[in-house]
mmCIF file of C-alpha atoms and ligand atoms in Angstrom:
data_model
loop_
_atom_site.group_PDB
_atom_site.id
_atom_site.type_symbol
_atom_site.label_atom_id
_atom_site.label_comp_id
_atom_site.label_asym_id
_atom_site.label_seq_id
_atom_site.Cartn_x
_atom_site.Cartn_y
_atom_site.Cartn_z
ATOM 1 C CA MET A 1302 -99.231 29.535 -49.079
ATOM 2 C CA LYS A 1303 -98.097 28.141 -52.514
ATOM 3 C CA ASP A 1304 -100.098 26.502 -54.673
ATOM 4 C CA ARG A 1305 -99.093 22.721 -55.422
ATOM 5 C CA ASN A 1306 -99.568 20.941 -58.605
ATOM 6 C CA HIS A 1307 -98.074 17.271 -58.650
ATOM 7 C CA LEU A 1308 -99.607 16.742 -62.233
ATOM 8 C CA ALA A 1309 -97.084 19.541 -63.520
ATOM 9 C CA ARG A 1310 -94.703 17.036 -65.154
ATOM 10 C CA VAL A 1311 -97.348 14.855 -66.112
ATOM 11 C CA ARG A 1312 -97.876 14.140 -69.983
ATOM 12 C CA VAL A 1313 -101.619 12.753 -71.015
ATOM 13 C CA THR A 1314 -101.887 10.122 -73.220
ATOM 14 C CA HIS A 1315 -104.985 8.632 -75.123
ATOM 15 C CA LYS A 1316 -103.302 5.210 -75.381
ATOM 16 C CA VAL A 1317 -102.725 2.383 -72.982
ATOM 17 C CA ASN A 1318 -98.753 3.162 -72.639
ATOM 18 C CA ILE A 1319 -96.739 0.573 -71.399
ATOM 19 C CA ILE A 1320 -93.167 1.975 -70.083
ATOM 20 C CA GLU A 1321 -90.520 -0.984 -70.464
ATOM 21 C CA ASN A 1322 -87.211 -1.859 -68.715
ATOM 22 C CA GLY A 1323 -84.557 -0.843 -71.194
ATOM 23 C CA LEU A 1324 -86.477 2.201 -72.525
ATOM 24 C CA VAL A 1325 -83.884 4.595 -70.865
ATOM 25 C CA ASP A 1326 -80.616 3.573 -72.475
ATOM 26 C CA ILE A 1327 -77.978 3.933 -69.702
ATOM 27 C CA PRO A 1328 -74.464 3.577 -71.450
ATOM 28 C CA MET A 1329 -71.229 2.653 -69.567
ATOM 29 C CA LEU A 1330 -68.532 5.087 -69.637
ATOM 30 C CA GLN A 1331 -65.255 3.610 -70.801
ATOM 31 C CA ILE A 1332 -62.351 5.779 -71.545
ATOM 32 C CA LEU A 1333 -59.571 3.205 -71.507
ATOM 33 C CA SER A 1334 -59.839 -0.073 -73.441
ATOM 34 C CA ALA A 1335 -58.718 -3.368 -72.010
ATOM 35 C CA GLU A 1336 -55.391 -2.830 -73.808
ATOM 36 C CA GLY A 1337 -54.852 0.538 -71.877
ATOM 37 C CA VAL A 1338 -55.602 2.542 -74.802
ATOM 38 C CA VAL A 1339 -57.527 5.832 -74.677
ATOM 39 C CA HIS A 1340 -60.477 5.698 -76.873
ATOM 40 C CA ASP A 1341 -60.943 9.348 -77.398
ATOM 41 C CA ASP A 1342 -58.619 11.815 -76.215
ATOM 42 C CA SER A 1343 -61.329 14.465 -75.725
ATOM 43 C CA THR A 1344 -62.851 12.785 -72.730
ATOM 44 C CA ALA A 1345 -59.631 11.593 -71.022
ATOM 45 C CA PRO A 1346 -59.238 13.278 -67.549
ATOM 46 C CA VAL A 1347 -56.223 15.728 -66.962
ATOM 47 C CA LEU A 1348 -54.060 13.767 -64.334
ATOM 48 C CA GLU A 1349 -50.663 14.904 -63.538
ATOM 49 C CA LYS A 1350 -47.891 12.321 -63.557
ATOM 50 C CA GLU A 1351 -47.526 11.890 -59.822
ATOM 51 C CA LYS A 1352 -51.085 11.482 -59.068
ATOM 52 C CA ALA A 1353 -51.450 9.308 -61.956
ATOM 53 C CA GLN A 1354 -48.311 7.099 -60.959
ATOM 54 C CA ARG A 1355 -49.769 6.993 -56.897
ATOM 55 C CA ILE A 1356 -52.996 5.742 -58.263
ATOM 56 C CA LEU A 1357 -51.112 2.587 -59.748
ATOM 57 C CA GLU A 1358 -49.255 2.348 -56.418
ATOM 58 C CA VAL A 1359 -52.127 2.235 -54.230
ATOM 59 C CA MET A 1360 -53.836 -0.490 -56.501
ATOM 60 C CA GLN A 1361 -50.956 -2.503 -56.227
ATOM 61 C CA PHE A 1362 -50.685 -2.144 -52.355
ATOM 62 C CA THR A 1363 -54.108 -2.860 -51.969
ATOM 63 C CA ARG A 1364 -53.653 -6.311 -54.105
ATOM 64 C CA ILE A 1365 -50.548 -7.035 -51.771
ATOM 65 C CA LEU A 1366 -52.431 -6.623 -48.997
ATOM 66 C CA ASP A 1367 -55.210 -8.212 -49.998
ATOM 67 C CA GLU A 1368 -52.926 -11.572 -50.964
ATOM 68 C CA ARG A 1369 -51.039 -11.251 -47.748
ATOM 69 C CA MET A 1370 -53.901 -11.188 -45.524
ATOM 70 C CA VAL A 1371 -55.824 -14.129 -47.196
ATOM 71 C CA ALA A 1372 -52.516 -16.090 -46.397
ATOM 72 C CA ALA A 1373 -52.589 -14.983 -42.963
ATOM 73 C CA GLN A 1374 -56.111 -16.159 -42.394
ATOM 74 C CA ARG A 1375 -55.419 -19.356 -44.072
ATOM 75 C CA GLN A 1376 -52.346 -19.690 -41.526
ATOM 76 C CA GLY A 1377 -54.769 -19.069 -38.657
ATOM 77 C CA ARG A 1378 -53.382 -15.788 -37.599
ATOM 78 C CA ILE A 1379 -56.463 -13.580 -38.258
ATOM 79 C CA SER A 1380 -60.237 -14.968 -38.241
ATOM 80 C CA PHE A 1381 -61.443 -13.279 -41.291
ATOM 81 C CA TYR A 1382 -60.602 -11.284 -44.280
ATOM 82 C CA LEU A 1383 -62.266 -9.764 -47.355
ATOM 83 C CA ALA A 1384 -60.421 -8.990 -50.653
ATOM 84 C CA SER A 1385 -60.809 -6.422 -53.454
ATOM 85 C CA THR A 1386 -59.175 -7.941 -56.013
ATOM 86 C CA GLY A 1387 -60.368 -6.874 -59.392
ATOM 87 C CA GLU A 1388 -62.145 -3.783 -57.789
ATOM 88 C CA GLU A 1389 -58.892 -1.771 -57.087
ATOM 89 C CA ALA A 1390 -60.052 0.889 -59.711
ATOM 90 C CA ALA A 1391 -63.530 1.328 -58.558
ATOM 91 C CA THR A 1392 -62.140 2.112 -55.154
ATOM 92 C CA VAL A 1393 -58.773 3.770 -55.455
ATOM 93 C CA ALA A 1394 -59.430 5.932 -58.694
ATOM 94 C CA SER A 1395 -62.881 7.105 -57.301
ATOM 95 C CA ALA A 1396 -61.035 8.082 -54.096
ATOM 96 C CA ALA A 1397 -58.467 10.068 -55.862
ATOM 97 C CA ALA A 1398 -60.993 12.109 -57.324
ATOM 98 C CA LEU A 1399 -62.125 13.471 -54.026
ATOM 99 C CA PHE A 1400 -60.903 15.919 -51.977
ATOM 100 C CA ASP A 1401 -59.232 15.221 -48.478
ATOM 101 C CA LYS A 1402 -62.318 17.196 -46.801
ATOM 102 C CA ASP A 1403 -64.744 14.948 -48.449
ATOM 103 C CA MET A 1404 -66.254 12.322 -46.015
ATOM 104 C CA ILE A 1405 -66.096 8.756 -46.722
ATOM 105 C CA MET A 1406 -68.727 6.116 -45.645
ATOM 106 C CA SER A 1407 -68.046 2.692 -47.148
ATOM 107 C CA GLN A 1408 -69.314 -0.843 -46.851
ATOM 108 C CA TYR A 1409 -66.079 -3.056 -46.516
ATOM 109 C CA ARG A 1410 -64.500 -3.902 -49.703
ATOM 110 C CA GLU A 1411 -63.080 -0.507 -50.045
ATOM 111 C CA GLN A 1412 -59.688 -0.856 -48.438
ATOM 112 C CA GLY A 1413 -58.404 1.043 -51.577
ATOM 113 C CA ALA A 1414 -60.181 4.102 -50.700
ATOM 114 C CA LEU A 1415 -58.603 3.871 -47.183
ATOM 115 C CA ALA A 1416 -55.246 3.523 -48.483
ATOM 116 C CA TRP A 1417 -55.285 6.182 -50.834
ATOM 117 C CA ARG A 1418 -56.221 8.494 -47.957
ATOM 118 C CA GLY A 1419 -53.097 7.505 -46.120
ATOM 119 C CA TYR A 1420 -54.137 4.985 -43.811
ATOM 120 C CA ARG A 1421 -50.990 3.028 -42.687
ATOM 121 C CA THR A 1422 -50.019 -0.497 -43.280
ATOM 122 C CA GLU A 1423 -49.828 -0.607 -39.579
ATOM 123 C CA GLN A 1424 -53.270 0.798 -38.802
ATOM 124 C CA PHE A 1425 -54.694 -1.945 -41.069
ATOM 125 C CA MET A 1426 -52.695 -4.636 -38.971
ATOM 126 C CA ASN A 1427 -53.712 -3.459 -35.477
ATOM 127 C CA GLN A 1428 -57.294 -3.347 -36.570
ATOM 128 C CA MET A 1429 -57.096 -6.870 -38.043
ATOM 129 C CA PHE A 1430 -55.334 -8.174 -35.066
ATOM 130 C CA SER A 1431 -57.612 -6.171 -32.553
ATOM 131 C CA ASN A 1432 -54.745 -5.570 -30.416
ATOM 132 C CA LYS A 1433 -54.325 -2.529 -28.076
ATOM 133 C CA LEU A 1434 -53.599 -0.224 -30.839
ATOM 134 C CA ASP A 1435 -56.673 -0.591 -32.620
ATOM 135 C CA PRO A 1436 -58.835 2.575 -31.818
ATOM 136 C CA ASN A 1437 -61.801 0.234 -31.983
ATOM 137 C CA LYS A 1438 -60.576 -1.704 -29.022
ATOM 138 C CA GLY A 1439 -61.132 -5.101 -30.614
ATOM 139 C CA ARG A 1440 -64.348 -4.846 -30.682
ATOM 140 C CA GLN A 1441 -65.192 -5.186 -34.246
ATOM 141 C CA MET A 1442 -64.351 -8.169 -36.687
ATOM 142 C CA PRO A 1443 -61.590 -7.790 -38.805
ATOM 143 C CA ILE A 1444 -61.280 -5.329 -41.936
ATOM 144 C CA HIS A 1445 -64.129 -3.051 -39.949
ATOM 145 C CA TYR A 1446 -61.780 0.134 -40.245
ATOM 146 C CA GLY A 1447 -62.224 3.683 -39.266
ATOM 147 C CA ASP A 1448 -60.270 6.907 -39.139
ATOM 148 C CA LYS A 1449 -61.681 10.125 -37.962
ATOM 149 C CA ALA A 1450 -58.422 12.063 -39.059
ATOM 150 C CA LEU A 1451 -58.882 10.553 -42.353
ATOM 151 C CA GLY A 1452 -62.589 11.318 -42.706
ATOM 152 C CA PHE A 1453 -63.428 7.702 -43.013
ATOM 153 C CA MET A 1454 -66.448 6.330 -41.018
ATOM 154 C CA THR A 1455 -66.135 3.104 -38.987
ATOM 155 C CA ILE A 1456 -67.441 0.283 -41.285
ATOM 156 C CA SER A 1457 -70.292 -1.669 -39.803
ATOM 157 C CA SER A 1458 -71.456 -5.159 -40.813
ATOM 158 C CA PRO A 1459 -75.228 -4.847 -41.296
ATOM 159 C CA LEU A 1460 -75.493 -3.874 -45.118
ATOM 160 C CA GLY A 1461 -76.745 -0.510 -45.925
ATOM 161 C CA THR A 1462 -76.774 1.482 -42.881
ATOM 162 C CA GLN A 1463 -74.173 3.866 -44.290
ATOM 163 C CA ILE A 1464 -76.504 4.930 -47.024
ATOM 164 C CA PRO A 1465 -79.054 7.078 -45.145
ATOM 165 C CA GLN A 1466 -76.226 8.094 -42.856
ATOM 166 C CA ALA A 1467 -74.214 9.539 -45.940
ATOM 167 C CA ALA A 1468 -77.417 11.202 -46.985
ATOM 168 C CA GLY A 1469 -77.622 12.714 -42.950
ATOM 169 C CA PHE A 1470 -73.787 13.639 -43.304
ATOM 170 C CA ALA A 1471 -73.894 15.278 -46.506
ATOM 171 C CA TYR A 1472 -76.912 17.252 -45.470
ATOM 172 C CA GLY A 1473 -74.852 18.519 -42.292
ATOM 173 C CA GLN A 1474 -72.076 19.659 -44.613
ATOM 174 C CA LYS A 1475 -74.590 21.338 -46.812
ATOM 175 C CA MET A 1476 -76.152 23.213 -43.687
ATOM 176 C CA ALA A 1477 -72.608 24.308 -42.435
ATOM 177 C CA ASN A 1478 -71.896 25.600 -45.793
ATOM 178 C CA GLU A 1479 -68.942 23.325 -46.170
ATOM 179 C CA SER A 1480 -67.415 23.238 -49.669
ATOM 180 C CA ALA A 1481 -67.442 19.083 -49.326
ATOM 181 C CA VAL A 1482 -69.265 15.967 -50.365
ATOM 182 C CA THR A 1483 -69.852 12.518 -48.668
ATOM 183 C CA MET A 1484 -68.749 9.670 -50.958
ATOM 184 C CA CYS A 1485 -71.057 6.622 -50.048
ATOM 185 C CA TYR A 1486 -69.817 3.186 -51.153
ATOM 186 C CA PHE A 1487 -71.839 0.042 -51.144
ATOM 187 C CA GLY A 1488 -72.175 -3.262 -53.613
ATOM 188 C CA GLU A 1489 -75.172 -3.975 -55.678
ATOM 189 C CA GLY A 1490 -76.352 -6.500 -53.179
ATOM 190 C CA ALA A 1491 -76.627 -3.822 -50.390
ATOM 191 C CA ALA A 1492 -78.918 -1.710 -52.933
ATOM 192 C CA SER A 1493 -81.614 -4.227 -52.100
ATOM 193 C CA GLU A 1494 -81.731 -3.117 -48.622
ATOM 194 C CA GLY A 1495 -84.703 -0.651 -47.717
ATOM 195 C CA ASP A 1496 -81.872 2.039 -46.509
ATOM 196 C CA PHE A 1497 -80.725 2.179 -50.016
ATOM 197 C CA HIS A 1498 -84.441 3.426 -50.906
ATOM 198 C CA ALA A 1499 -84.471 5.797 -48.153
ATOM 199 C CA GLY A 1500 -81.124 7.034 -48.425
ATOM 200 C CA LEU A 1501 -81.370 8.017 -52.047
ATOM 201 C CA ASN A 1502 -84.922 9.591 -51.695
ATOM 202 C CA MET A 1503 -83.813 11.621 -48.502
ATOM 203 C CA ALA A 1504 -80.842 12.796 -50.217
ATOM 204 C CA ALA A 1505 -82.738 13.746 -53.403
ATOM 205 C CA VAL A 1506 -85.712 15.413 -51.749
ATOM 206 C CA LEU A 1507 -83.347 17.422 -49.168
ATOM 207 C CA GLY A 1508 -80.998 18.120 -51.542
ATOM 208 C CA CYS A 1509 -77.727 16.347 -50.059
ATOM 209 C CA PRO A 1510 -74.331 16.707 -51.742
ATOM 210 C CA VAL A 1511 -73.252 12.824 -51.779
ATOM 211 C CA ILE A 1512 -72.218 10.702 -53.977
ATOM 212 C CA PHE A 1513 -73.817 7.248 -54.139
ATOM 213 C CA PHE A 1514 -70.899 5.202 -55.244
ATOM 214 C CA CYS A 1515 -72.311 1.594 -56.235
ATOM 215 C CA ARG A 1516 -69.517 -1.665 -57.105
ATOM 216 C CA ASN A 1517 -71.700 -3.557 -59.078
ATOM 217 C CA ASN A 1518 -69.461 -6.695 -58.964
ATOM 218 C CA GLY A 1519 -72.165 -9.217 -60.208
ATOM 219 C CA TYR A 1520 -72.348 -11.255 -56.692
ATOM 220 C CA ALA A 1521 -73.998 -10.624 -53.567
ATOM 221 C CA ILE A 1522 -71.815 -13.569 -51.753
ATOM 222 C CA SER A 1523 -73.266 -16.396 -53.977
ATOM 223 C CA THR A 1524 -76.281 -14.593 -55.436
ATOM 224 C CA PRO A 1525 -75.363 -13.487 -59.041
ATOM 225 C CA ALA A 1526 -76.675 -10.214 -60.152
ATOM 226 C CA GLU A 1527 -79.343 -11.614 -62.460
ATOM 227 C CA GLU A 1528 -81.074 -13.413 -59.502
ATOM 228 C CA GLN A 1529 -81.148 -10.275 -57.385
ATOM 229 C CA PHE A 1530 -83.141 -7.847 -59.575
ATOM 230 C CA ALA A 1531 -84.686 -7.808 -62.805
ATOM 231 C CA GLY A 1532 -84.172 -4.033 -63.646
ATOM 232 C CA ASP A 1533 -81.399 -2.494 -65.543
ATOM 233 C CA GLY A 1534 -78.708 -2.636 -62.912
ATOM 234 C CA ILE A 1535 -78.671 -0.143 -60.028
ATOM 235 C CA ALA A 1536 -78.503 2.986 -62.370
ATOM 236 C CA SER A 1537 -81.972 2.955 -63.276
ATOM 237 C CA ARG A 1538 -83.041 3.213 -59.807
ATOM 238 C CA GLY A 1539 -81.260 6.467 -59.575
ATOM 239 C CA ILE A 1540 -83.367 7.953 -62.248
ATOM 240 C CA GLY A 1541 -86.307 6.641 -60.292
ATOM 241 C CA TYR A 1542 -85.708 8.976 -57.302
ATOM 242 C CA GLY A 1543 -84.613 11.916 -59.368
ATOM 243 C CA VAL A 1544 -81.108 11.438 -58.861
ATOM 244 C CA LYS A 1545 -78.542 12.228 -61.567
ATOM 245 C CA THR A 1546 -76.748 9.001 -62.383
ATOM 246 C CA ILE A 1547 -73.468 7.860 -64.241
ATOM 247 C CA ARG A 1548 -72.702 4.368 -65.259
ATOM 248 C CA VAL A 1549 -69.029 3.627 -65.463
ATOM 249 C CA ASP A 1550 -66.457 1.115 -66.397
ATOM 250 C CA GLY A 1551 -65.594 0.148 -62.836
ATOM 251 C CA ASN A 1552 -62.333 -1.476 -64.350
ATOM 252 C CA ASP A 1553 -61.269 1.549 -66.047
ATOM 253 C CA PRO A 1554 -59.241 3.918 -63.561
ATOM 254 C CA LEU A 1555 -59.680 6.797 -66.092
ATOM 255 C CA ALA A 1556 -63.176 6.435 -66.385
ATOM 256 C CA VAL A 1557 -63.704 6.002 -62.662
ATOM 257 C CA TYR A 1558 -61.747 9.197 -61.897
ATOM 258 C CA ALA A 1559 -63.580 11.239 -64.667
ATOM 259 C CA ALA A 1560 -67.081 9.988 -63.527
ATOM 260 C CA THR A 1561 -66.369 10.609 -59.720
ATOM 261 C CA GLN A 1562 -64.774 14.015 -60.525
ATOM 262 C CA LYS A 1563 -67.840 14.904 -62.713
ATOM 263 C CA ALA A 1564 -70.222 13.539 -59.745
ATOM 264 C CA ARG A 1565 -68.381 15.760 -57.103
ATOM 265 C CA GLN A 1566 -68.680 18.997 -59.022
ATOM 266 C CA LEU A 1567 -72.485 18.400 -59.844
ATOM 267 C CA ALA A 1568 -72.913 17.674 -56.143
ATOM 268 C CA LEU A 1569 -71.150 20.672 -54.848
ATOM 269 C CA ASP A 1570 -72.738 23.019 -57.802
ATOM 270 C CA THR A 1571 -76.129 21.756 -57.557
ATOM 271 C CA LEU A 1572 -76.317 20.619 -53.912
ATOM 272 C CA GLN A 1573 -77.936 17.312 -55.016
ATOM 273 C CA PRO A 1574 -76.901 13.528 -54.970
ATOM 274 C CA VAL A 1575 -75.349 11.721 -57.816
ATOM 275 C CA LEU A 1576 -75.215 8.229 -58.320
ATOM 276 C CA ILE A 1577 -72.367 6.043 -59.757
ATOM 277 C CA GLU A 1578 -72.834 2.621 -60.931
ATOM 278 C CA ALA A 1579 -69.358 0.992 -61.459
ATOM 279 C CA MET A 1580 -69.676 -2.106 -63.760
ATOM 280 C CA THR A 1581 -67.103 -4.231 -62.066
ATOM 281 C CA TYR A 1582 -66.066 -7.925 -60.850
ATOM 282 C CA ARG A 1583 -65.483 -9.624 -57.446
ATOM 283 C CA LEU A 1584 -62.230 -11.473 -58.874
ATOM 284 C CA ALA A 1585 -61.902 -12.625 -55.196
ATOM 285 C CA ALA A 1586 -64.206 -14.886 -53.074
ATOM 286 C CA HIS A 1587 -66.672 -13.033 -51.187
ATOM 287 C CA SER A 1588 -64.619 -13.449 -48.030
ATOM 288 C CA THR A 1589 -62.009 -16.121 -46.533
ATOM 289 C CA SER A 1590 -65.449 -17.956 -45.479
ATOM 290 C CA ASP A 1591 -66.484 -18.390 -49.113
ATOM 291 C CA ASP A 1592 -65.337 -20.564 -52.108
ATOM 292 C CA PRO A 1593 -66.877 -19.311 -55.439
ATOM 293 C CA SER A 1594 -66.235 -22.699 -57.032
ATOM 294 C CA GLY A 1595 -69.556 -23.649 -55.917
ATOM 295 C CA TYR A 1596 -71.417 -21.219 -57.642
ATOM 296 C CA ARG A 1597 -69.327 -20.050 -60.748
ATOM 297 C CA SER A 1598 -67.308 -21.012 -63.457
ATOM 298 C CA LYS A 1599 -63.216 -20.632 -63.908
ATOM 299 C CA LYS A 1600 -64.120 -19.803 -67.469
ATOM 300 C CA GLU A 1601 -66.178 -16.631 -66.237
ATOM 301 C CA GLU A 1602 -63.359 -15.626 -63.843
ATOM 302 C CA GLU A 1603 -60.848 -15.835 -66.629
ATOM 303 C CA THR A 1604 -63.058 -13.449 -68.934
ATOM 304 C CA TRP A 1605 -62.608 -11.087 -66.059
ATOM 305 C CA GLN A 1606 -59.132 -11.577 -65.547
ATOM 306 C CA GLN A 1607 -58.765 -10.162 -68.975
ATOM 307 C CA ARG A 1608 -60.191 -6.951 -67.972
ATOM 308 C CA ASP A 1609 -57.853 -6.841 -64.512
ATOM 309 C CA PRO A 1610 -57.719 -2.765 -63.968
ATOM 310 C CA VAL A 1611 -54.539 -3.033 -62.722
ATOM 311 C CA LEU A 1612 -52.780 -4.225 -65.775
ATOM 312 C CA ARG A 1613 -55.199 -2.018 -67.974
ATOM 313 C CA TYR A 1614 -53.868 1.199 -66.105
ATOM 314 C CA THR A 1615 -50.208 -0.369 -66.075
ATOM 315 C CA ARG A 1616 -49.988 -0.467 -69.943
ATOM 316 C CA TRP A 1617 -51.571 3.322 -70.065
ATOM 317 C CA LEU A 1618 -48.982 4.510 -67.734
ATOM 318 C CA ASP A 1619 -46.307 2.748 -69.984
ATOM 319 C CA SER A 1620 -47.808 4.374 -73.223
ATOM 320 C CA GLN A 1621 -47.335 7.824 -71.328
ATOM 321 C CA GLY A 1622 -43.895 6.777 -70.391
ATOM 322 C CA TRP A 1623 -44.650 7.247 -66.875
ATOM 323 C CA LEU A 1624 -43.839 3.534 -66.109
ATOM 324 C CA ASP A 1625 -40.536 2.866 -64.279
ATOM 325 C CA LYS A 1626 -40.638 -0.788 -64.340
ATOM 326 C CA ASP A 1627 -37.440 -1.365 -62.238
ATOM 327 C CA SER A 1628 -38.665 0.990 -59.677
ATOM 328 C CA ILE A 1629 -41.944 -0.384 -59.811
ATOM 329 C CA GLU A 1630 -40.695 -3.881 -59.133
ATOM 330 C CA LYS A 1631 -38.572 -2.743 -56.355
ATOM 331 C CA LYS A 1632 -41.689 -0.628 -54.666
ATOM 332 C CA GLN A 1633 -43.536 -3.877 -54.839
ATOM 333 C CA GLN A 1634 -40.880 -5.883 -53.226
ATOM 334 C CA THR A 1635 -40.692 -3.156 -50.413
ATOM 335 C CA MET A 1636 -44.535 -3.150 -50.042
ATOM 336 C CA ARG A 1637 -44.559 -7.037 -49.620
ATOM 337 C CA GLU A 1638 -41.967 -6.694 -46.789
ATOM 338 C CA ASP A 1639 -43.586 -3.753 -45.359
ATOM 339 C CA VAL A 1640 -46.847 -5.589 -45.130
ATOM 340 C CA LEU A 1641 -45.231 -8.681 -43.519
ATOM 341 C CA ALA A 1642 -43.168 -6.782 -41.177
ATOM 342 C CA ALA A 1643 -46.184 -4.918 -40.072
ATOM 343 C CA LEU A 1644 -48.248 -8.055 -39.750
ATOM 344 C CA LYS A 1645 -45.732 -9.529 -37.322
ATOM 345 C CA THR A 1646 -45.093 -6.450 -35.104
ATOM 346 C CA ALA A 1647 -49.231 -6.376 -34.604
ATOM 347 C CA GLU A 1648 -49.702 -9.852 -33.739
ATOM 348 C CA LYS A 1649 -47.176 -9.184 -30.983
ATOM 349 C CA VAL A 1650 -48.759 -6.488 -29.515
ATOM 350 C CA GLU A 1651 -51.198 -7.410 -26.457
ATOM 351 C CA ILE A 1652 -54.987 -7.508 -27.102
ATOM 352 C CA ASN A 1653 -57.378 -5.437 -25.333
ATOM 353 C CA PRO A 1654 -58.191 -6.261 -21.727
ATOM 354 C CA VAL A 1655 -61.572 -7.766 -21.591
ATOM 355 C CA ASP A 1656 -63.154 -4.979 -19.510
ATOM 356 C CA ASP A 1657 -63.190 -3.303 -22.589
ATOM 357 C CA LEU A 1658 -66.202 -5.258 -23.922
ATOM 358 C CA VAL A 1659 -68.248 -3.408 -21.594
ATOM 359 C CA THR A 1660 -66.971 0.245 -21.162
ATOM 360 C CA ASP A 1661 -67.772 3.508 -23.373
ATOM 361 C CA VAL A 1662 -71.334 2.468 -23.956
ATOM 362 C CA PHE A 1663 -73.032 3.175 -20.960
ATOM 363 C CA ASP A 1664 -71.970 5.858 -18.047
ATOM 364 C CA HIS A 1665 -72.199 3.093 -15.380
ATOM 365 C CA VAL A 1666 -71.950 -0.498 -16.531
ATOM 366 C CA PRO A 1667 -75.211 -2.320 -15.940
ATOM 367 C CA TRP A 1668 -75.654 -5.231 -13.554
ATOM 368 C CA HIS A 1669 -76.244 -7.735 -16.438
ATOM 369 C CA LEU A 1670 -73.068 -6.627 -18.251
ATOM 370 C CA LYS A 1671 -71.187 -6.853 -15.009
ATOM 371 C CA GLU A 1672 -72.324 -10.268 -14.281
ATOM 372 C CA GLN A 1673 -71.447 -11.697 -17.689
ATOM 373 C CA LEU A 1674 -68.083 -9.893 -17.273
ATOM 374 C CA ASP A 1675 -67.364 -11.812 -14.176
ATOM 375 C CA GLY A 1676 -68.387 -14.782 -15.699
ATOM 376 C CA LEU A 1677 -66.089 -14.303 -18.550
ATOM 377 C CA LYS A 1678 -63.317 -13.293 -16.186
ATOM 378 C CA ARG A 1679 -63.718 -16.591 -14.402
ATOM 379 C CA HIS A 1680 -63.803 -18.692 -17.411
ATOM 380 C CA ILE A 1681 -60.574 -17.360 -18.392
ATOM 381 C CA LYS A 1682 -58.954 -17.856 -15.206
ATOM 382 C CA GLN A 1683 -59.841 -21.330 -15.514
ATOM 383 C CA TYR A 1684 -58.408 -21.808 -19.060
ATOM 384 C CA PRO A 1685 -55.643 -19.431 -19.268
ATOM 385 C CA GLN A 1686 -53.846 -21.441 -21.818
ATOM 386 C CA MET A 1687 -57.165 -20.814 -24.044
ATOM 387 C CA TYR A 1688 -56.384 -17.106 -23.955
ATOM 388 C CA PRO A 1689 -53.009 -15.681 -24.722
ATOM 389 C CA LYS A 1690 -52.333 -12.116 -24.264
ATOM 390 C CA THR A 1691 -51.358 -11.564 -27.806
ATOM 391 C CA SER A 1692 -53.177 -12.798 -31.088
ATOM 392 C CA GLY A 1693 -50.083 -14.074 -32.526
ATOM 393 C CA SER A 1694 -50.051 -16.563 -29.790
ATOM 394 C CA VAL A 1695 -53.382 -18.200 -30.360
ATOM 395 C CA LYS A 1696 -52.823 -21.874 -31.633
HETATM 396 C C1 LIG B 3117 -78.643 -6.554 -43.275
HETATM 397 C C2 LIG B 3117 -77.549 -7.569 -43.605
HETATM 398 N N1 LIG B 3117 -78.073 -8.656 -44.438
HETATM 399 C C3 LIG B 3117 -77.203 -9.626 -44.567
HETATM 400 C C4 LIG B 3117 -75.859 -9.673 -44.509
HETATM 401 C C5 LIG B 3117 -74.946 -10.760 -45.083
HETATM 402 N N2 LIG B 3117 -74.173 -10.347 -45.969
HETATM 403 C C6 LIG B 3117 -72.920 -9.741 -45.988
HETATM 404 S S1 LIG B 3117 -72.102 -9.268 -47.209
HETATM 405 C C7 LIG B 3117 -73.429 -9.892 -48.180
HETATM 406 C C8 LIG B 3117 -73.420 -9.599 -49.790
HETATM 407 C C9 LIG B 3117 -73.378 -8.254 -50.301
HETATM 408 O O1 LIG B 3117 -73.210 -7.990 -51.169
HETATM 409 P P1 LIG B 3117 -72.718 -6.779 -52.072
HETATM 410 O O2 LIG B 3117 -73.391 -5.462 -51.465
HETATM 411 O O3 LIG B 3117 -72.953 -6.757 -53.719
HETATM 412 O O4 LIG B 3117 -71.142 -6.292 -51.834
HETATM 413 P P2 LIG B 3117 -69.900 -7.413 -52.459
HETATM 414 O O5 LIG B 3117 -69.906 -8.245 -51.404
HETATM 415 O O6 LIG B 3117 -70.431 -7.952 -53.481
HETATM 416 O O7 LIG B 3117 -68.907 -6.164 -52.341
HETATM 417 C C10 LIG B 3117 -74.330 -10.304 -47.469
HETATM 418 C C11 LIG B 3117 -75.632 -10.717 -47.975
HETATM 419 C C12 LIG B 3117 -75.493 -8.659 -43.883
HETATM 420 N N3 LIG B 3117 -74.072 -8.107 -43.494
HETATM 421 N N4 LIG B 3117 -76.174 -7.373 -43.636
HETATM 422 MG MG1 LIG B 3118 -71.648 -7.105 -54.822
#
């Protein structure tokens, strides 16, 4: 049996030493300035033209989808939406640095990563309108997307659940000798959940090739980061768990791409997790149920609008001679039209039969669910005008 020595890494001191917050300096990688200029050419990632242009297109698509769906919620067409405005670089550029065979487990504000993977506009719509074409059969709130073919695990509402799941999934990838990693997205607020700590520790101890990607956007609904934790962000926690850690400017697509590319390579080469803390800002409201004017100033928002990742990246693409302004404007117009057309189509598709509420979970529907279903059917029969067959006809 091997002799253990848990003092092996312990240095003895003869003074009372206080280890303070800030002792470990965790800098933030930034490759592009807010003006879209590369600080140091030697650190810029190599990106071919088509991929570089697609990153912009997907960021723009995400922003258009967000604008349109917030409006659709305001018109009463969907019940809920959650925009990622201001965080498009964090999600799109990180997904762009992955391979298709890598698994993605996300929180809920990562529609950019899903769009990068090729989730189609009509798929977004069918999910949000809970219609018959939604693979989740309308059992989830809007924005709880998932797609097996694209390697994107279905989103779940309770915060942090995907973090230990991602550690486990990556462990499976390692056991199966797959040359692939798991990408796990979450917010800095979710990092307060016990699942974050369990997930990171498990991944570090078991050696799981997982990238923990924290979007530190400054808020968990109305709670600012300074009221959530006293430590140096989320990055400092990675070090505590023995997880290799990178802090990156989350509004800089080139830095996010470079950091994720490096993290992926490290995770695969060392069969160890890597934590990325992307410093960004939630320019949007938390969700359509939230009004940020009650807890933050316009001035603060304006400061972050100056750091708009889409604008920063557009300037860089232009400096490369890779920006065709006319075609970009045309493409954006087409995206707006496509989103609107897909929305109109999806809201006309029938919603799922109520029986779907109780199927797929138990082999035989238990009596208490059957009783509730029968009660619901009687109720619907009594008030048919309140329960139209398509969500587009809900008043
Ligand atoms: C276990 C659990 N607690 C509370 C909530 C309610 N809730 C939903 S989102 C959210 C804030 C999460 O903030 P963060 O992780 O920073 O993500 P962001 O919304 O900023 O992208 C909270 C508290 C929840 N969904 N699950
Ligand atoms: Mg947050």
